[in-house]
Amino acid sequence: MTERFGTRLARAVAEKGPLCAGIDPHPGLLQAWGLPADAAGLEKFALTAAEAIAPEVAVIKPQSAFFEAYGPPGVAVLAKTMKVCREAGALVLLDVKRGDIGSTMAAYTAAFLPSGAELEADAITVSPYLGFGSLSPAIDVARAEGKGLFVLARTSNPEAQGLQNALLPNGKTVAQDIVDTAGGFNADQSPLGDIGVVVGATIAPGELDLSRLNGPVLAPGFGAQGATVADLRALFGPGLPGVLPASSRDVLKHGPDPEALRAAVRRTRDSLGPLENGQ
Amino acid sequence: MTERFGTRLARAVAEKGPLCAGIDPHPGLLQAWGLPADAAGLEKFALTAAEAIAPEVAVIKPQSAFFEAYGPPGVAVLAKTMKVCREAGALVLLDVKRGDIGSTMAAYTAAFLPSGAELEADAITVSPYLGFGSLSPAIDVARAEGKGLFVLARTSNPEAQGLQNALLPNGKTVAQDIVDTAGGFNADQSPLGDIGVVVGATIAPGELDLSRLNGPVLAPGFGAQGATVADLRALFGPGLPGVLPASSRDVLKHGPDPEALRAAVRRTRDSLGPLENGQ
């Protein structure tokens, strides 16, 4: 039987800590590394980062947009990068924020989740603007393939506040309803369900109740964007077992030297020690 | 000076009518056309459809998911398909529903909007789950490049009802707020602004006020999904000048014969005559 994503994730975090390291080859970083802004520069950047960082962390998160920006050759580099990361033993969470309906959502799912897909990931981020229910085709395939989903819930960018905290007829905010619906899918799963959410590490404490999620929480905003380990503890206290703090620029800015990258990711990973101990 | 998207769209619709023809190579259609479910079958399907349909319509809408499902080779087929459509004189609206923040949103924009990009489109669909404000990098580039955006507002799938009609502190629904914010960007543009919205042709009449949008409306749901010309008139009456009814399966099911495809797209296009006359 295929092992569930939640089980695989819990084991990886127990072994290597909860850090989710981003691979975000944005143009400024390529420039800082002395690389050209083309598919060859992208490949050099992404493979250097993947080889140095992936062996050190539980989860590695390539940002699809920075690869797609280079057209079809950029997507080919993404496929290669994901393969390197998975072979190094990291779980790959592809940040693609896809969201659509019916057979179209199924097509996105087919691109990223099935075993053997060229862009095979262990999990992807998805957007619920078309309704949580529109994600069903992805949930079905994720479960069958031992893969995970991270549904956008409450992100840390200020422009997101209005829509994500809009009120539903049931009295909940949009974000809370997403967390609770994900929790419904995770009920009775142990040690952790397969349907995660994305919650910015810089939102207001108490804004979201994660106590019944029983699934992973991707928490961008840690490090360069300002959230500290203390912030993570304050914000996610009861949900800590499944929280994956995401950091990319804080590590990647130390490249292109692989040793410097490795040292940076180890420092960041080790700084999360108190987070784990606080569980 | 680069001509604006709204101006180019209005001219194309005046010449060829408002039909937006989809190229959705979903697995069932490939099978119906007797094609293998691989990148070669995808290419045969998409190029046959593009060559037959693109010369006949103002706007052609490839659905990115069905190409991405085949990995990097599928994305290369998408690039080729878009090129064929643009060379045939159709405006290409790439249905990708991307949505992210800051430099990540800028990277998606770089993939699809700039002149000369391998996946260059005349417009793309975008998702506002991270807040309308998160789309700013795309709006800036669209305007500079004479391109357009279609922001998801109120889609026709039943699961979308809750989130898209959730209430903001200003008393508006999420969908209405998106329409009004788009309208703000379109103010004073003539004959039509560049920032469109996606509104399903099967939502309830009166649910959304489009009278101050002054921009294009992509209206999926026409044809196979049940909306008739009379429904379009009832739903979009005051906003008709910018409405693009989208249809894909009703045309594509007539392939693989190019003559049959052409005849089907002409029938669908001509059935919209009363819509135009009703303006």
Coordinates of C-alpha atoms in Angstrom, one line a residue:
Chain A
M1 CA 0.0 0.0 0.0
T2 CA 1.2 3.5 -0.8
E3 CA 2.4 5.3 2.3
R4 CA 0.4 8.5 3.1
F5 CA 2.0 11.9 2.7
G6 CA 1.3 12.9 6.2
T7 CA 3.1 9.8 7.5
R8 CA 6.1 10.5 5.2
L9 CA 6.2 14.2 6.2
A10 CA 6.0 13.5 10.0
R11 CA 9.0 11.1 9.6
A12 CA 11.1 13.5 7.6
V13 CA 10.4 16.3 10.1
A14 CA 11.3 14.0 13.0
E15 CA 14.7 13.3 11.3
K16 CA 15.6 16.6 9.9
G17 CA 13.5 19.3 11.6
P18 CA 10.6 21.3 10.2
L19 CA 12.5 23.7 7.9
C20 CA 11.0 24.1 4.4
A21 CA 13.8 25.6 2.2
G22 CA 12.7 27.5 -0.8
I23 CA 14.4 27.4 -4.2
D24 CA 13.3 30.8 -5.6
P25 CA 15.6 31.7 -8.5
H26 CA 14.4 35.3 -8.9
P27 CA 16.3 37.6 -11.2
G28 CA 18.0 39.6 -8.4
L29 CA 19.5 36.4 -6.9
L30 CA 20.7 35.2 -10.3
Q31 CA 22.4 38.5 -10.7
A32 CA 23.9 38.4 -7.2
W33 CA 25.3 34.9 -8.0
G34 CA 26.9 36.3 -11.2
L35 CA 24.7 34.3 -13.5
P36 CA 23.0 35.3 -16.7
A37 CA 19.2 35.8 -16.7
D38 CA 18.5 32.9 -19.1
A39 CA 17.7 29.2 -18.9
A40 CA 21.4 28.3 -18.6
G41 CA 21.8 30.7 -15.6
L42 CA 18.6 29.3 -14.1
E43 CA 19.8 25.8 -14.4
K44 CA 23.2 26.6 -12.8
F45 CA 21.4 28.4 -9.9
A46 CA 18.7 25.8 -9.3
L47 CA 20.9 22.7 -9.5
T48 CA 23.6 24.3 -7.3
A49 CA 21.0 25.2 -4.7
A50 CA 19.3 21.8 -4.9
E51 CA 22.5 19.8 -4.5
A52 CA 23.7 21.9 -1.6
I53 CA 20.4 22.3 0.3
A54 CA 18.2 19.3 -0.4
P55 CA 20.2 16.8 1.7
E56 CA 19.9 19.0 4.7
V57 CA 16.2 19.6 5.0
A58 CA 12.9 17.7 5.3
V59 CA 11.1 19.7 2.7
I60 CA 12.3 21.7 -0.3
K61 CA 10.0 24.1 -2.1
P62 CA 10.8 25.2 -5.6
Q63 CA 8.8 28.3 -6.7
S64 CA 7.4 27.3 -10.2
A65 CA 6.9 30.9 -11.4
F66 CA 10.7 31.6 -11.4
F67 CA 11.2 28.6 -13.7
E68 CA 8.1 29.2 -15.9
A69 CA 9.4 32.8 -16.5
Y70 CA 12.0 31.2 -18.9
G71 CA 9.3 29.4 -21.0
P72 CA 9.5 25.6 -21.9
P73 CA 13.3 25.4 -21.2
G74 CA 12.6 26.8 -17.7
V75 CA 10.0 24.2 -17.0
A76 CA 12.5 21.5 -18.1
V77 CA 15.0 22.9 -15.6
L78 CA 12.3 22.7 -12.9
A79 CA 11.8 19.0 -13.7
K80 CA 15.5 18.4 -13.4
T81 CA 15.7 20.3 -10.1
M82 CA 12.8 18.4 -8.6
K83 CA 14.4 15.1 -9.5
V84 CA 17.7 16.1 -7.9
C85 CA 15.9 17.1 -4.7
R86 CA 13.9 13.9 -4.5
E87 CA 16.9 11.8 -5.1
A88 CA 18.7 13.6 -2.3
G89 CA 15.9 12.4 0.0
A90 CA 14.0 15.7 0.5
L91 CA 10.2 15.9 0.1
V92 CA 9.5 18.3 -2.7
L93 CA 6.7 20.7 -2.2
L94 CA 6.2 22.5 -5.5
D95 CA 4.8 26.0 -5.0
V96 CA 2.5 26.4 -8.1
K97 CA -0.7 27.7 -6.5
R98 CA -2.9 26.1 -9.2
G99 CA -6.7 26.2 -8.9
D100 CA -9.4 25.3 -11.5
I101 CA -12.4 23.1 -11.8
G102 CA -13.3 19.6 -13.0
S103 CA -11.2 18.1 -15.8
T104 CA -9.0 21.1 -15.8
M105 CA -8.1 20.7 -12.1
A106 CA -7.5 17.0 -12.9
A107 CA -5.1 18.0 -15.6
Y108 CA -3.0 20.2 -13.2
T109 CA -3.1 17.2 -10.8
A110 CA -1.8 14.9 -13.5
A111 CA 1.1 17.3 -14.2
F112 CA 2.4 17.2 -10.7
L113 CA 1.2 14.4 -8.4
P114 CA 1.3 10.9 -10.1
S115 CA 4.3 8.7 -9.6
G116 CA 6.5 9.0 -12.7
A117 CA 5.3 12.4 -13.9
E118 CA 8.1 14.5 -15.3
L119 CA 7.3 17.2 -12.7
E120 CA 6.5 14.8 -9.9
A121 CA 6.2 16.5 -6.5
D122 CA 5.4 15.1 -3.1
A123 CA 3.0 17.9 -2.6
I124 CA 1.8 21.1 -4.3
T125 CA 0.2 24.4 -3.2
V126 CA -3.3 25.0 -4.6
S127 CA -5.6 28.0 -4.6
P128 CA -9.2 27.7 -3.5
Y129 CA -10.7 30.8 -5.2
L130 CA -13.0 28.5 -7.2
G131 CA -14.2 27.0 -3.9
F132 CA -12.6 24.3 -1.8
G133 CA -14.8 21.7 -3.4
S134 CA -13.2 22.5 -6.8
L135 CA -10.0 20.9 -5.5
S136 CA -11.6 17.4 -5.2
P137 CA -9.9 15.9 -8.2
A138 CA -6.5 16.9 -6.6
I139 CA -7.5 15.5 -3.2
D140 CA -8.5 12.2 -4.7
V141 CA -5.2 11.8 -6.6
A142 CA -3.1 13.0 -3.7
R143 CA -4.6 10.3 -1.5
A144 CA -4.2 7.6 -4.1
E145 CA -0.6 8.5 -4.8
G146 CA 0.6 9.2 -1.2
K147 CA 0.9 12.9 -2.0
G148 CA -0.1 16.1 -0.2
L149 CA -1.8 19.4 -0.9
F150 CA -1.3 22.8 0.8
V151 CA -4.4 24.9 0.3
L152 CA -3.9 28.7 0.5
A153 CA -5.8 29.9 3.5
R154 CA -4.4 33.1 5.2
T155 CA -1.3 34.5 3.5
S156 CA 1.0 37.1 5.1
N157 CA 0.8 39.8 2.4
P158 CA -1.2 42.8 3.4
E159 CA -3.4 42.9 0.3
A160 CA -4.8 39.5 1.2
Q161 CA -6.5 40.6 4.4
G162 CA -9.9 41.7 2.8
L163 CA -10.7 38.6 0.7
Q164 CA -9.3 36.0 3.1
N165 CA -11.1 37.4 6.1
A166 CA -14.4 38.0 4.2
L167 CA -17.4 36.5 6.1
L168 CA -19.4 33.5 4.9
P169 CA -23.0 32.9 5.8
N170 CA -21.9 30.3 8.4
G171 CA -20.1 33.2 10.3
K172 CA -16.6 32.0 9.5
T173 CA -14.0 33.9 7.6
V174 CA -13.0 32.5 4.2
A175 CA -9.6 31.5 5.7
Q176 CA -11.1 29.7 8.7
D177 CA -13.5 27.8 6.6
I178 CA -10.6 26.6 4.4
V179 CA -8.7 25.4 7.5
D180 CA -11.8 23.7 8.9
T181 CA -12.6 22.0 5.6
A182 CA -9.0 20.7 5.3
G183 CA -9.4 19.5 8.9
G184 CA -12.4 17.5 7.8
F185 CA -10.3 15.6 5.3
N186 CA -7.6 15.0 7.9
A187 CA -9.9 13.7 10.7
D188 CA -8.7 10.3 12.2
Q189 CA -5.4 10.4 10.3
S190 CA -2.3 9.8 12.4
P191 CA 0.3 11.2 13.0
L192 CA -0.8 13.9 10.5
G193 CA -3.3 14.3 7.7
D194 CA -2.4 14.9 4.1
I195 CA -4.2 18.2 3.4
G196 CA -2.2 21.1 4.6
V197 CA -2.8 24.9 4.5
V198 CA -0.7 27.9 3.8
V199 CA -0.8 30.4 6.7
G200 CA 1.7 33.4 6.7
A201 CA 3.9 33.5 9.8
T202 CA 3.2 37.2 10.1
I203 CA -0.6 37.3 10.5
A204 CA -2.2 38.4 13.8
P205 CA -2.1 35.8 16.7
G206 CA -5.6 34.4 17.3
E207 CA -6.9 35.3 13.9
L208 CA -7.1 31.6 12.9
D209 CA -7.9 28.5 14.9
L210 CA -5.7 25.7 13.7
S211 CA -6.5 23.4 16.6
R212 CA -8.7 21.0 14.6
L213 CA -6.6 21.0 11.4
N214 CA -4.6 17.8 12.1
G215 CA -2.5 18.6 9.1
P216 CA 0.6 20.4 8.0
V217 CA 0.9 24.2 7.9
L218 CA 3.2 25.9 5.4
A219 CA 4.3 29.1 7.1
P220 CA 6.0 31.5 4.8
G221 CA 7.4 34.7 6.3
F222 CA 10.0 33.2 8.5
G223 CA 13.4 34.9 8.3
A224 CA 13.8 37.6 5.6
Q225 CA 10.2 38.5 5.8
G226 CA 10.4 39.2 9.5
A227 CA 8.9 36.4 11.5
T228 CA 11.1 35.0 14.3
V229 CA 11.0 31.6 16.1
A230 CA 9.2 33.4 18.9
D231 CA 6.6 34.7 16.5
L232 CA 6.1 31.1 15.2
R233 CA 5.6 29.9 18.7
A234 CA 3.1 32.7 19.5
L235 CA 1.2 32.2 16.3
F236 CA 1.1 28.4 16.0
G237 CA 1.4 27.2 19.5
P238 CA -1.2 24.4 19.6
G239 CA -0.7 23.5 15.9
L240 CA 3.1 23.3 16.1
P241 CA 3.6 19.6 15.3
G242 CA 2.7 20.2 11.7
V243 CA 4.2 23.7 11.1
L244 CA 6.8 24.0 8.3
P245 CA 8.5 27.4 8.5
A246 CA 9.5 28.4 5.0
S247 CA 12.6 30.4 4.2
S248 CA 14.4 31.0 0.9
R249 CA 16.2 34.3 0.5
D250 CA 18.0 34.0 3.9
V251 CA 19.7 30.8 2.7
L252 CA 20.0 31.5 -1.1
K253 CA 21.7 34.8 -0.6
H254 CA 24.8 32.9 0.6
G255 CA 25.4 31.3 -2.8
P256 CA 26.9 30.5 -5.2
D257 CA 29.4 28.7 -3.0
P258 CA 27.9 25.3 -2.1
E259 CA 29.7 25.2 1.3
A260 CA 28.3 28.6 2.3
L261 CA 24.8 27.5 1.2
R262 CA 25.1 24.4 3.2
A263 CA 26.3 26.2 6.3
A264 CA 23.4 28.8 5.9
V265 CA 20.7 26.1 5.6
R266 CA 22.2 24.3 8.6
R267 CA 22.1 27.5 10.7
T268 CA 18.5 28.2 9.7
R269 CA 17.5 24.6 10.4
D270 CA 19.2 24.6 13.8
S271 CA 17.7 27.9 14.8
L272 CA 14.3 26.1 14.7
G273 CA 15.4 23.8 17.5
P274 CA 13.4 25.6 20.2
L275 CA 10.3 25.3 17.9
E276 CA 10.6 21.5 17.9
N277 CA 11.3 21.3 21.6
G278 CA 8.3 23.3 22.3
Q279 CA 5.9 20.7 21.0
Chain B
M1 CA 3.2 53.9 -28.8
T2 CA 1.9 50.4 -28.0
E3 CA -1.8 50.0 -28.7
R4 CA -3.8 49.1 -25.6
F5 CA -5.4 45.6 -25.2
G6 CA -8.9 47.1 -24.8
T7 CA -8.6 48.9 -28.1
R8 CA -7.3 45.8 -29.9
L9 CA -10.0 43.6 -28.4
A10 CA -12.8 46.0 -29.3
R11 CA -11.6 46.1 -32.9
A12 CA -11.2 42.3 -33.1
V13 CA -14.8 41.8 -31.8
A14 CA -16.2 44.4 -34.2
E15 CA -14.6 42.4 -37.1
K16 CA -15.2 38.8 -36.0
G17 CA -17.8 38.9 -33.3
P18 CA -17.4 38.2 -29.6
L19 CA -16.8 34.4 -29.5
C20 CA -13.9 33.2 -27.4
A21 CA -13.1 29.7 -28.7
G22 CA -11.3 27.4 -26.3
I23 CA -8.6 25.0 -27.1
D24 CA -8.9 22.4 -24.3
P25 CA -7.1 19.2 -25.2
H26 CA -8.6 17.1 -22.5
P27 CA -7.9 13.4 -22.5
G28 CA -11.5 12.5 -23.5
L29 CA -11.3 14.7 -26.6
L30 CA -7.9 13.3 -27.7
Q31 CA -9.4 9.9 -27.4
A32 CA -12.5 10.9 -29.4
W33 CA -10.1 12.2 -32.1
G34 CA -8.3 8.9 -32.2
L35 CA -5.1 10.4 -30.8
P36 CA -2.6 8.9 -28.3
A37 CA -2.6 10.5 -24.8
D38 CA 1.0 11.8 -25.1
A39 CA 2.8 14.9 -26.2
A40 CA 2.6 13.9 -29.9
G41 CA -1.2 13.4 -29.7
L42 CA -1.4 16.7 -27.8
E43 CA 0.5 18.5 -30.6
K44 CA -1.6 17.0 -33.3
F45 CA -4.8 18.0 -31.5
A46 CA -3.8 21.5 -30.6
L47 CA -2.3 22.5 -33.9
T48 CA -5.2 21.0 -35.9
A49 CA -7.6 23.0 -33.7
A50 CA -5.6 26.2 -33.8
E51 CA -5.2 26.2 -37.6
A52 CA -8.9 25.5 -38.2
I53 CA -10.4 27.8 -35.6
A54 CA -8.0 30.7 -35.0
P55 CA -8.7 32.5 -38.3
E56 CA -12.4 32.5 -37.6
V57 CA -12.6 34.2 -34.1
A58 CA -11.6 37.3 -32.3
V59 CA -10.2 35.5 -29.3
I60 CA -8.8 32.0 -28.8
K61 CA -8.3 30.6 -25.4
P62 CA -5.9 27.7 -24.8
Q63 CA -6.3 26.0 -21.4
S64 CA -2.8 25.8 -20.0
A65 CA -3.5 22.8 -17.6
F66 CA -4.2 20.4 -20.5
F67 CA -0.7 21.2 -21.9
E68 CA 1.1 21.3 -18.6
A69 CA -0.3 17.8 -17.9
Y70 CA 2.3 16.5 -20.4
G71 CA 5.3 18.1 -18.6
P72 CA 7.9 20.3 -20.3
P73 CA 7.1 18.8 -23.8
G74 CA 3.5 19.8 -23.3
V75 CA 4.5 23.4 -22.4
A76 CA 6.5 23.5 -25.7
V77 CA 3.4 22.4 -27.6
L78 CA 1.5 25.2 -25.9
A79 CA 4.1 27.8 -27.1
K80 CA 3.8 26.5 -30.6
T81 CA 0.0 26.5 -30.5
M82 CA -0.1 30.1 -29.2
K83 CA 2.2 31.2 -32.0
V84 CA 0.0 29.6 -34.7
C85 CA -3.0 31.3 -33.2
R86 CA -1.4 34.8 -33.1
E87 CA -0.1 34.4 -36.6
A88 CA -3.6 33.6 -37.8
G89 CA -4.7 37.0 -36.4
A90 CA -6.5 35.8 -33.3
L91 CA -6.0 37.4 -29.9
V92 CA -4.7 34.7 -27.6
L93 CA -6.1 34.7 -24.1
L94 CA -4.1 32.1 -22.2
D95 CA -6.2 30.5 -19.4
V96 CA -3.6 29.9 -16.6
K97 CA -5.3 31.4 -13.5
R98 CA -2.0 32.4 -12.0
G99 CA -1.9 34.3 -8.7
D100 CA 0.9 35.1 -6.4
I101 CA 2.7 38.1 -4.8
G102 CA 5.5 40.5 -5.5
S103 CA 8.5 39.2 -7.4
T104 CA 6.7 35.8 -7.9
M105 CA 3.7 37.5 -9.6
A106 CA 6.2 39.4 -11.7
A107 CA 7.8 36.1 -12.7
Y108 CA 4.5 34.7 -13.9
T109 CA 3.9 38.0 -15.7
A110 CA 7.3 37.7 -17.4
A111 CA 6.4 34.2 -18.6
F112 CA 3.3 35.3 -20.5
L113 CA 2.9 39.0 -21.2
P114 CA 6.1 40.6 -22.6
S115 CA 6.6 40.9 -26.4
G116 CA 8.8 38.1 -27.5
A117 CA 8.2 35.7 -24.6
E118 CA 8.1 32.1 -25.8
L119 CA 4.6 31.8 -24.3
E120 CA 3.5 35.3 -25.3
A121 CA -0.2 35.8 -24.9
D122 CA -2.4 38.9 -25.6
A123 CA -4.0 38.3 -22.2
I124 CA -4.1 35.8 -19.3
T125 CA -6.5 34.8 -16.6
V126 CA -5.4 35.6 -13.1
S127 CA -6.6 34.5 -9.6
P128 CA -7.1 37.1 -6.9
Y129 CA -7.0 34.9 -3.8
L130 CA -4.0 36.8 -2.5
G131 CA -5.9 40.0 -2.9
F132 CA -6.5 42.1 -6.0
G133 CA -3.6 44.3 -4.9
S134 CA -1.2 41.3 -5.3
L135 CA -1.9 41.5 -9.1
S136 CA -0.2 44.9 -9.4
P137 CA 3.0 43.6 -11.1
A138 CA 0.8 42.0 -13.8
I139 CA -1.3 45.1 -14.3
D140 CA 1.8 47.3 -14.7
V141 CA 3.3 45.0 -17.3
A142 CA 0.0 44.4 -19.1
R143 CA -0.4 48.2 -19.6
A144 CA 3.2 48.7 -20.7
E145 CA 3.0 45.9 -23.3
G146 CA -0.5 46.5 -24.6
K147 CA -1.8 43.3 -23.0
G148 CA -4.8 42.4 -20.9
L149 CA -5.8 40.5 -17.7
F150 CA -9.0 38.7 -16.8
V151 CA -9.4 38.5 -13.1
L152 CA -11.5 35.6 -11.7
A153 CA -14.6 37.2 -10.1
R154 CA -17.7 35.0 -10.0
T155 CA -17.3 31.6 -11.7
S156 CA -20.2 29.4 -12.7
N157 CA -19.2 26.2 -10.8
P158 CA -21.5 25.6 -7.8
E159 CA -18.6 25.2 -5.3
A160 CA -17.6 28.8 -5.9
Q161 CA -20.7 30.3 -4.5
G162 CA -19.6 30.5 -0.9
L163 CA -16.1 32.1 -1.2
Q164 CA -17.0 34.4 -4.1
N165 CA -20.1 35.8 -2.4
A166 CA -18.5 36.1 1.1
L167 CA -19.0 39.6 2.5
L168 CA -16.3 42.3 2.9
P169 CA -16.4 44.9 5.6
N170 CA -17.5 47.4 2.9
G171 CA -20.7 45.4 2.4
K172 CA -19.8 44.1 -1.0
T173 CA -19.3 40.5 -2.0
V174 CA -15.8 39.4 -2.9
A175 CA -16.8 39.1 -6.5
Q176 CA -18.4 42.5 -6.7
D177 CA -15.4 44.1 -5.1
I178 CA -13.2 42.5 -7.7
V179 CA -15.4 43.8 -10.5
D180 CA -15.4 47.3 -9.0
T181 CA -11.6 47.3 -8.4
A182 CA -11.1 46.3 -12.1
G183 CA -13.5 49.1 -13.1
G184 CA -11.3 51.5 -11.2
F185 CA -8.4 50.6 -13.5
N186 CA -10.5 50.9 -16.6
A187 CA -12.0 54.3 -15.8
D188 CA -11.7 56.8 -18.6
Q189 CA -10.4 54.2 -21.1
S190 CA -12.2 54.0 -24.4
P191 CA -13.7 52.0 -26.1
L192 CA -12.9 49.5 -23.4
G193 CA -10.4 49.1 -20.5
D194 CA -7.7 46.4 -20.3
I195 CA -8.6 44.7 -17.1
G196 CA -11.3 42.2 -17.6
V197 CA -13.1 39.8 -15.2
V198 CA -14.3 36.2 -15.5
V199 CA -18.0 35.8 -14.8
G200 CA -19.7 32.5 -15.5
A201 CA -22.6 32.7 -17.9
T202 CA -24.7 30.6 -15.6
I203 CA -24.8 32.7 -12.4
A204 CA -28.0 34.3 -11.1
P205 CA -29.2 37.4 -13.0
G206 CA -28.7 40.5 -10.9
E207 CA -26.0 38.9 -8.7
L208 CA -23.3 41.1 -10.0
D209 CA -23.4 44.7 -11.1
L210 CA -21.1 45.1 -14.2
S211 CA -22.3 48.5 -15.2
R212 CA -19.2 50.3 -14.1
L213 CA -16.6 47.8 -15.2
N214 CA -15.9 49.4 -18.6
G215 CA -13.8 46.3 -19.4
P216 CA -14.1 42.9 -21.0
V217 CA -16.0 40.0 -19.4
L218 CA -15.0 36.4 -20.1
A219 CA -18.1 34.4 -19.8
P220 CA -17.5 30.6 -19.7
G221 CA -20.6 28.4 -19.6
F222 CA -22.0 29.2 -23.0
G223 CA -23.0 26.1 -25.1
A224 CA -22.0 22.7 -23.6
Q225 CA -22.4 24.0 -20.1
G226 CA -25.9 25.2 -20.6
A227 CA -26.0 28.9 -21.1
T228 CA -27.9 30.1 -24.2
V229 CA -27.7 33.4 -26.1
A230 CA -30.9 34.4 -24.3
D231 CA -29.2 33.7 -20.9
L232 CA -26.2 35.9 -21.9
R233 CA -28.6 38.7 -22.8
A234 CA -30.5 38.4 -19.5
L235 CA -27.3 38.2 -17.4
F236 CA -25.1 40.8 -19.1
G237 CA -27.6 43.2 -20.7
P238 CA -25.9 46.5 -19.7
G239 CA -22.4 45.1 -20.0
L240 CA -22.8 43.4 -23.4
P241 CA -20.2 45.4 -25.4
G242 CA -17.4 43.7 -23.5
V243 CA -18.8 40.2 -23.1
L244 CA -16.8 37.3 -24.6
P245 CA -18.9 34.1 -24.4
A246 CA -16.4 31.2 -24.2
S247 CA -17.1 27.8 -25.8
S248 CA -14.7 24.9 -26.4
R249 CA -16.2 21.4 -26.3
D250 CA -19.1 22.3 -28.5
V251 CA -16.7 23.2 -31.3
L252 CA -13.8 20.7 -30.6
K253 CA -16.1 17.7 -30.5
H254 CA -16.5 18.1 -34.3
G255 CA -12.8 17.3 -35.0
P256 CA -10.4 16.0 -36.1
D257 CA -11.7 17.0 -39.6
P258 CA -10.6 20.7 -40.1
E259 CA -13.6 21.5 -42.3
A260 CA -16.0 20.2 -39.7
L261 CA -14.2 22.2 -37.0
R262 CA -14.3 25.3 -39.1
A263 CA -18.0 24.8 -39.8
A264 CA -18.7 24.3 -36.1
V265 CA -16.9 27.4 -35.0
R266 CA -18.7 29.5 -37.7
R267 CA -22.1 28.2 -36.6
T268 CA -21.3 29.0 -32.9
R269 CA -19.9 32.4 -33.9
D270 CA -23.0 33.2 -36.0
S271 CA -25.4 32.1 -33.3
L272 CA -24.1 35.0 -31.3
G273 CA -25.4 37.5 -33.9
P274 CA -28.4 38.5 -31.8
L275 CA -26.0 39.2 -28.9
E276 CA -24.2 41.8 -30.9
N277 CA -27.3 43.3 -32.3
G278 CA -28.7 43.7 -28.8
Q279 CA -26.0 46.2 -27.8

